[in-house]
PDB file of C-alpha atoms in Angstrom:
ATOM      1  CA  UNK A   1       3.747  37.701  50.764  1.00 47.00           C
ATOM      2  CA  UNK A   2       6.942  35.692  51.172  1.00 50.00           C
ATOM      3  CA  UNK A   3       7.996  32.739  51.449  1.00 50.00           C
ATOM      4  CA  UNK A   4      10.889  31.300  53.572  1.00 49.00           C
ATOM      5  CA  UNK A   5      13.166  28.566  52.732  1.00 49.00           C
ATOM      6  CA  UNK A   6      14.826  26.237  54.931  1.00 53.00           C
ATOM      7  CA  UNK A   7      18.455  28.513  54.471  1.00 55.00           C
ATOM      8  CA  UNK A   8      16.167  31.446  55.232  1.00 55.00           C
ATOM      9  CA  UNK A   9      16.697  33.301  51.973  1.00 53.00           C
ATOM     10  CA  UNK A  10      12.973  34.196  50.639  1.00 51.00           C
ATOM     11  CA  UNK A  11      11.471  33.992  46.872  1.00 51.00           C
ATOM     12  CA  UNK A  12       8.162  35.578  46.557  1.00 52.00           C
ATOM     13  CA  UNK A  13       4.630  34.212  45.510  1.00 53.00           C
ATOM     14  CA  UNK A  14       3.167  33.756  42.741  1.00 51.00           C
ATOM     15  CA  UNK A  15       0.390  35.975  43.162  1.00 56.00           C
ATOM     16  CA  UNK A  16      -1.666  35.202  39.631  1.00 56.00           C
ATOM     17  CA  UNK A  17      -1.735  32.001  37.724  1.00 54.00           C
ATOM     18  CA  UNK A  18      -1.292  32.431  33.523  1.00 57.00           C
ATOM     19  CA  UNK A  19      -5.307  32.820  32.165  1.00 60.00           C
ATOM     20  CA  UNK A  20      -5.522  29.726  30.086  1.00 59.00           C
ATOM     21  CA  UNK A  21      -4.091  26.580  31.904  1.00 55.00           C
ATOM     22  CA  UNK A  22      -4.667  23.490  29.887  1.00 57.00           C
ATOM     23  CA  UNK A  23      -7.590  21.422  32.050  1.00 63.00           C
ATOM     24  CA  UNK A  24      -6.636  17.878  30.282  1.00 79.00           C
ATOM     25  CA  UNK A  25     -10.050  16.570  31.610  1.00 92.00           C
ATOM     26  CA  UNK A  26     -10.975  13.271  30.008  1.00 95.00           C
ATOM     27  CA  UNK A  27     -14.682  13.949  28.651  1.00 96.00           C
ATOM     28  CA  UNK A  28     -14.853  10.227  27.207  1.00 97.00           C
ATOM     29  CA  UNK A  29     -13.538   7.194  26.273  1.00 97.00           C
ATOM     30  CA  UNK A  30     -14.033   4.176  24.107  1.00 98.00           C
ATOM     31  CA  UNK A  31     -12.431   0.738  24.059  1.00 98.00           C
ATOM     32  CA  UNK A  32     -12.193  -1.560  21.534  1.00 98.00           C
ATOM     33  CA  UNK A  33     -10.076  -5.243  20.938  1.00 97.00           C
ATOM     34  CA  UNK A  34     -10.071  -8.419  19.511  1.00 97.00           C
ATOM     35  CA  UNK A  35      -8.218 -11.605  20.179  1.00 96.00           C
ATOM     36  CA  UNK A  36      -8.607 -12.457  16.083  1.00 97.00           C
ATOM     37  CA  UNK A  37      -5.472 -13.183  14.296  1.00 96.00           C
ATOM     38  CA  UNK A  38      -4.498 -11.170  11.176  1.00 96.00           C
ATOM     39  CA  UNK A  39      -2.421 -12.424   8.455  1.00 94.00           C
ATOM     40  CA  UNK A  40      -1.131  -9.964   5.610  1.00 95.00           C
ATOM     41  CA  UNK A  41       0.587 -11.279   2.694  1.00 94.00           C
ATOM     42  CA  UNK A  42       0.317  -7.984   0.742  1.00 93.00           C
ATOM     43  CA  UNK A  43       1.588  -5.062   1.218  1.00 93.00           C
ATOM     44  CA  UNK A  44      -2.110  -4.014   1.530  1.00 94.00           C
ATOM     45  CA  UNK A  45      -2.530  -2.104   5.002  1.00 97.00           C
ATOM     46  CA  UNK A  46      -4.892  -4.286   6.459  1.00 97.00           C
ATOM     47  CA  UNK A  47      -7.256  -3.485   9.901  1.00 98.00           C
ATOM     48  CA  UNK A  48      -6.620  -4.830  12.639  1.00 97.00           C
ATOM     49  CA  UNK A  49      -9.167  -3.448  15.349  1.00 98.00           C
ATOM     50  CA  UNK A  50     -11.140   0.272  15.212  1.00 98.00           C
ATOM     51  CA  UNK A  51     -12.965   2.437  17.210  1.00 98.00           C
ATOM     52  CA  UNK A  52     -14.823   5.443  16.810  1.00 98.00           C
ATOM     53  CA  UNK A  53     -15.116   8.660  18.793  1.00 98.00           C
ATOM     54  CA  UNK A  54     -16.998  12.166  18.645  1.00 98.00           C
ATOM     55  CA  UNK A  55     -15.587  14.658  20.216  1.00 97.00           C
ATOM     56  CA  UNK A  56     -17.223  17.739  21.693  1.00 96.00           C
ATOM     57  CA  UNK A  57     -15.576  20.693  20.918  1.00 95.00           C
ATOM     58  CA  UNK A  58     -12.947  21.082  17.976  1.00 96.00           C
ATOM     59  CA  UNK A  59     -10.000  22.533  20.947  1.00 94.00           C
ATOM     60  CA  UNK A  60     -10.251  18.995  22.281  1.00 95.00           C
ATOM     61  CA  UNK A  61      -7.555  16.476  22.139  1.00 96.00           C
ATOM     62  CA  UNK A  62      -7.848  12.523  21.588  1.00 97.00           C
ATOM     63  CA  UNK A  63      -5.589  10.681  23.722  1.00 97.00           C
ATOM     64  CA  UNK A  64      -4.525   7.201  21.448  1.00 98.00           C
ATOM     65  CA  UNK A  65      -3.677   4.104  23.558  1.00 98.00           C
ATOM     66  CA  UNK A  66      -2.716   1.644  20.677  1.00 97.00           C
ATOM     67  CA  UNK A  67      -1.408  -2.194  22.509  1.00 97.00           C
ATOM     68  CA  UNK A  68      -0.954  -5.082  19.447  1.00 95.00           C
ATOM     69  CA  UNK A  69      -0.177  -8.788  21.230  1.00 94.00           C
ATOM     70  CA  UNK A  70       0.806 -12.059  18.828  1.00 92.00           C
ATOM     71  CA  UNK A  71       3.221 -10.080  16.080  1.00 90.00           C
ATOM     72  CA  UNK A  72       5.148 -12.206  13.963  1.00 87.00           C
ATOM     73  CA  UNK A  73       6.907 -12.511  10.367  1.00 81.00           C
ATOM     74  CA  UNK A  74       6.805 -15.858   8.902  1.00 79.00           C
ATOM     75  CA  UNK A  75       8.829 -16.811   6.456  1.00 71.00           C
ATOM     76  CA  UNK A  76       9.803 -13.664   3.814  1.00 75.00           C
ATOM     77  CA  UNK A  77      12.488 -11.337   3.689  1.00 76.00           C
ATOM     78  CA  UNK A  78       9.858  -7.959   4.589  1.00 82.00           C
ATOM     79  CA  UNK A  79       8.979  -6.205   7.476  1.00 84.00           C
ATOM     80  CA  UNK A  80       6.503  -6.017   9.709  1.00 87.00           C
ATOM     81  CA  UNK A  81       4.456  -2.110  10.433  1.00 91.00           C
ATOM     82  CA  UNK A  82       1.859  -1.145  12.284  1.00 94.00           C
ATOM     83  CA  UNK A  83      -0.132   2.231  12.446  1.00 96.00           C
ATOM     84  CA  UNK A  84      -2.557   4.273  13.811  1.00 97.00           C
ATOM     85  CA  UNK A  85      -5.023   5.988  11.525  1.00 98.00           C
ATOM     86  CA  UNK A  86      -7.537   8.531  12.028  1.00 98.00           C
ATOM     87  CA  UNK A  87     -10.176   8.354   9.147  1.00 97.00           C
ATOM     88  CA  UNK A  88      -7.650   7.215   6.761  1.00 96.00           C
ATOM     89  CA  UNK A  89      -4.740   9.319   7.323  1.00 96.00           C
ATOM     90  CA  UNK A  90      -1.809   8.272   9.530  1.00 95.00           C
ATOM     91  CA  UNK A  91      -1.249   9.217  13.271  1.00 95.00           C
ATOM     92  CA  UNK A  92       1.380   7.178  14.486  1.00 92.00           C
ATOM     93  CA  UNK A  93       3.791   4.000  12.976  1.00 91.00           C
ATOM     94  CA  UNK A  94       6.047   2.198  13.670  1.00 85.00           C
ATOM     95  CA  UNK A  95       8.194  -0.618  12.076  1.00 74.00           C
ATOM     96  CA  UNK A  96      10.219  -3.581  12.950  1.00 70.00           C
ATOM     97  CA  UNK A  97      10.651  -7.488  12.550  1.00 57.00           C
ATOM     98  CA  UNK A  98      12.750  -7.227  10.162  1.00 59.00           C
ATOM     99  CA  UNK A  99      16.673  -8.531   9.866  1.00 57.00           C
ATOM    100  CA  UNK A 100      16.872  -9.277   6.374  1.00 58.00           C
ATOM    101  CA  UNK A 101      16.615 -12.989   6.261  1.00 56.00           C
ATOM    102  CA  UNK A 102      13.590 -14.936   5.655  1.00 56.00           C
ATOM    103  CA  UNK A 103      13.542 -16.772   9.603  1.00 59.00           C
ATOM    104  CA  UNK A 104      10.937 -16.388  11.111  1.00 54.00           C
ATOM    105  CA  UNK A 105      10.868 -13.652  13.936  1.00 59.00           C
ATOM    106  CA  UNK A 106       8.720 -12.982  16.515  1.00 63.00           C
ATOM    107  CA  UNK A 107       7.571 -10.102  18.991  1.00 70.00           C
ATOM    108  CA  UNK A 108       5.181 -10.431  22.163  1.00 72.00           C
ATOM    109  CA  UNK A 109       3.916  -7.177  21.122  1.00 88.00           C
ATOM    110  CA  UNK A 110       3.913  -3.737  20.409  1.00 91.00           C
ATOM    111  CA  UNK A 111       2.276  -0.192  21.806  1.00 94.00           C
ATOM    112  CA  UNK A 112       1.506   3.482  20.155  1.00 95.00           C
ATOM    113  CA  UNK A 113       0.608   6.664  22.110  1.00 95.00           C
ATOM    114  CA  UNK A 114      -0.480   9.961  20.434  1.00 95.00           C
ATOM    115  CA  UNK A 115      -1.649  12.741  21.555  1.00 95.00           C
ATOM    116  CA  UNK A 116      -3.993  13.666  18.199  1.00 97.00           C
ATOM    117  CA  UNK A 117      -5.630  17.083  17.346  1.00 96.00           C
ATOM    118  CA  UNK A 118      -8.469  16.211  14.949  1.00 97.00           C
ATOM    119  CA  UNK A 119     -10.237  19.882  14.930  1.00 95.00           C
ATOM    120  CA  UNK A 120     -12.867  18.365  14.943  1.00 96.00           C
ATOM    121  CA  UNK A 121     -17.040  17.584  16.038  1.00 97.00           C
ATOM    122  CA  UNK A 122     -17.572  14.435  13.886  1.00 98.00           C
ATOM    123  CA  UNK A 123     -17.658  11.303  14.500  1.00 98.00           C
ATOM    124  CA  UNK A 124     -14.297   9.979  13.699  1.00 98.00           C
ATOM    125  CA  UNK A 125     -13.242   6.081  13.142  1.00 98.00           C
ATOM    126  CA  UNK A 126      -9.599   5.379  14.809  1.00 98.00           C
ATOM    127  CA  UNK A 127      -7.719   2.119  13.476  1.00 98.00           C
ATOM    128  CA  UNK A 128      -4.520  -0.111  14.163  1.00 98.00           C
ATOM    129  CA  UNK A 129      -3.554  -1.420  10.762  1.00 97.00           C
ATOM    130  CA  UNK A 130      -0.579  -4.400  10.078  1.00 95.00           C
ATOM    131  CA  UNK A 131       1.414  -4.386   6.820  1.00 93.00           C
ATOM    132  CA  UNK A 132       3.657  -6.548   4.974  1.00 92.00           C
ATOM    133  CA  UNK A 133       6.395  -3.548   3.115  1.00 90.00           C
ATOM    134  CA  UNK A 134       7.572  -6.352   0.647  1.00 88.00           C
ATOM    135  CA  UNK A 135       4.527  -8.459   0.295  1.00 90.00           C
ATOM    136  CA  UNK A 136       6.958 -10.978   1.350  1.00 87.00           C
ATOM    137  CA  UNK A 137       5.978 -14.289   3.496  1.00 86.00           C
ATOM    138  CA  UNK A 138       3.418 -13.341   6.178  1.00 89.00           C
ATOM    139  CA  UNK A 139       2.973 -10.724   8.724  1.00 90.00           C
ATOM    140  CA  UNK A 140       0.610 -11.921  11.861  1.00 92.00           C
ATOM    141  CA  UNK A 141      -0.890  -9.831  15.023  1.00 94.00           C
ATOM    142  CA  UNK A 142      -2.804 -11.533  17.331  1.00 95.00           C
ATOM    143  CA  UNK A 143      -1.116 -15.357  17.327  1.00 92.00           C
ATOM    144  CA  UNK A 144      -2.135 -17.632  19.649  1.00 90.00           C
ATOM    145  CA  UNK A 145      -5.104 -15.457  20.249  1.00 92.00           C
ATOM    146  CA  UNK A 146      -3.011 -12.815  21.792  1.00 94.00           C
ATOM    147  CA  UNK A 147      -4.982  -9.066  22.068  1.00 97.00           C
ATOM    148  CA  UNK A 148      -4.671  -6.214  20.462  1.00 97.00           C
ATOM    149  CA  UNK A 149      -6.664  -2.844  21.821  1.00 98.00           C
ATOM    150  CA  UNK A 150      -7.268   0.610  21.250  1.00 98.00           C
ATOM    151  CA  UNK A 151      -8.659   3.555  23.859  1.00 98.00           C
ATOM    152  CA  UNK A 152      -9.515   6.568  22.800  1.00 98.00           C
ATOM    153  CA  UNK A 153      -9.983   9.372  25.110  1.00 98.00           C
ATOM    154  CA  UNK A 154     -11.291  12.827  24.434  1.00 97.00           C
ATOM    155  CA  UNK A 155      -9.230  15.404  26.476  1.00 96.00           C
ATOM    156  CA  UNK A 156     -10.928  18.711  27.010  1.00 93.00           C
ATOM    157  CA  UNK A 157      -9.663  22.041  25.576  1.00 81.00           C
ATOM    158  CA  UNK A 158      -5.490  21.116  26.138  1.00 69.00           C
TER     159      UNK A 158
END
């Protein structure tokens, strides 16, 4: 079989597809978020909303969709991070508010995607977590009763 382009010069078909295509079928998902504020004055990391997730095979992926509203450094010469964790060890970060003075600074918000491969059938417990590096002034997510949310979604066998 051909096939004929417009300048009538021909390619051919594909006539068989590779065996394993990834499917990236979402099996599940789970949302959690919160409208609380969080204030760190430590350099502590300190939890800002979780949700858990149980995937069903360990080939599957979990899809991250991290969104953090209300982030502001008060007064303190630090900066502000944020991560993603996935039963205590670290998935994503990322770090900013931070222009070495002690004025206050803020941000309408942040967001973290990640594509995680947990190998895994347990239940596992995703987090977003705020920290103050320098223990410094104050750190805040959710001012003014912004949101902050998390989806998880498990993608089959990608």
């Amino acid at each position: 079989m051909a096939i004929i382009k417009p300048n009538n010069n021909t390619i051919s078909a594909i006539t068989a597809l590779p065996a394993a295509i990834p499917t990236g079928k979402v099996l599940q998902s789970v949302y959690a978020n919160t409208s609380t504020q969080v204030d760190v004055t430590s350099s502590t990391w300190t939890d800002i909303v979780s949700a858990s997730i149980t995937p069903a095979s360990t080939s599957n992926k979990v899809l991250v969709l991290a969104a953090i509203g209300g982030l502001n450094r008060h007064s303190g010469d630090t900066e502000l991070q944020l991560r993603v964790t996935r039963d205590g060890s670290q998935v994503q970060q990322i770090k900013g508010l931070n222009n070495g003075s002690n004025n206050f600074l803020t941000e309408v918000g942040a967001a973290m995607n990640e594509l995680d491969t947990p190998s895994s059938t347990s239940a596992l417990t995703y987090k977003i977590q705020l920290n103050n590096r320098d223990a410094n002034g104050t750190v805040t997510a959710g001012s003014n009763s912004a949101n902050s949310s998390l989806v998880l979604m498990e993608i089959e066998g990608w």
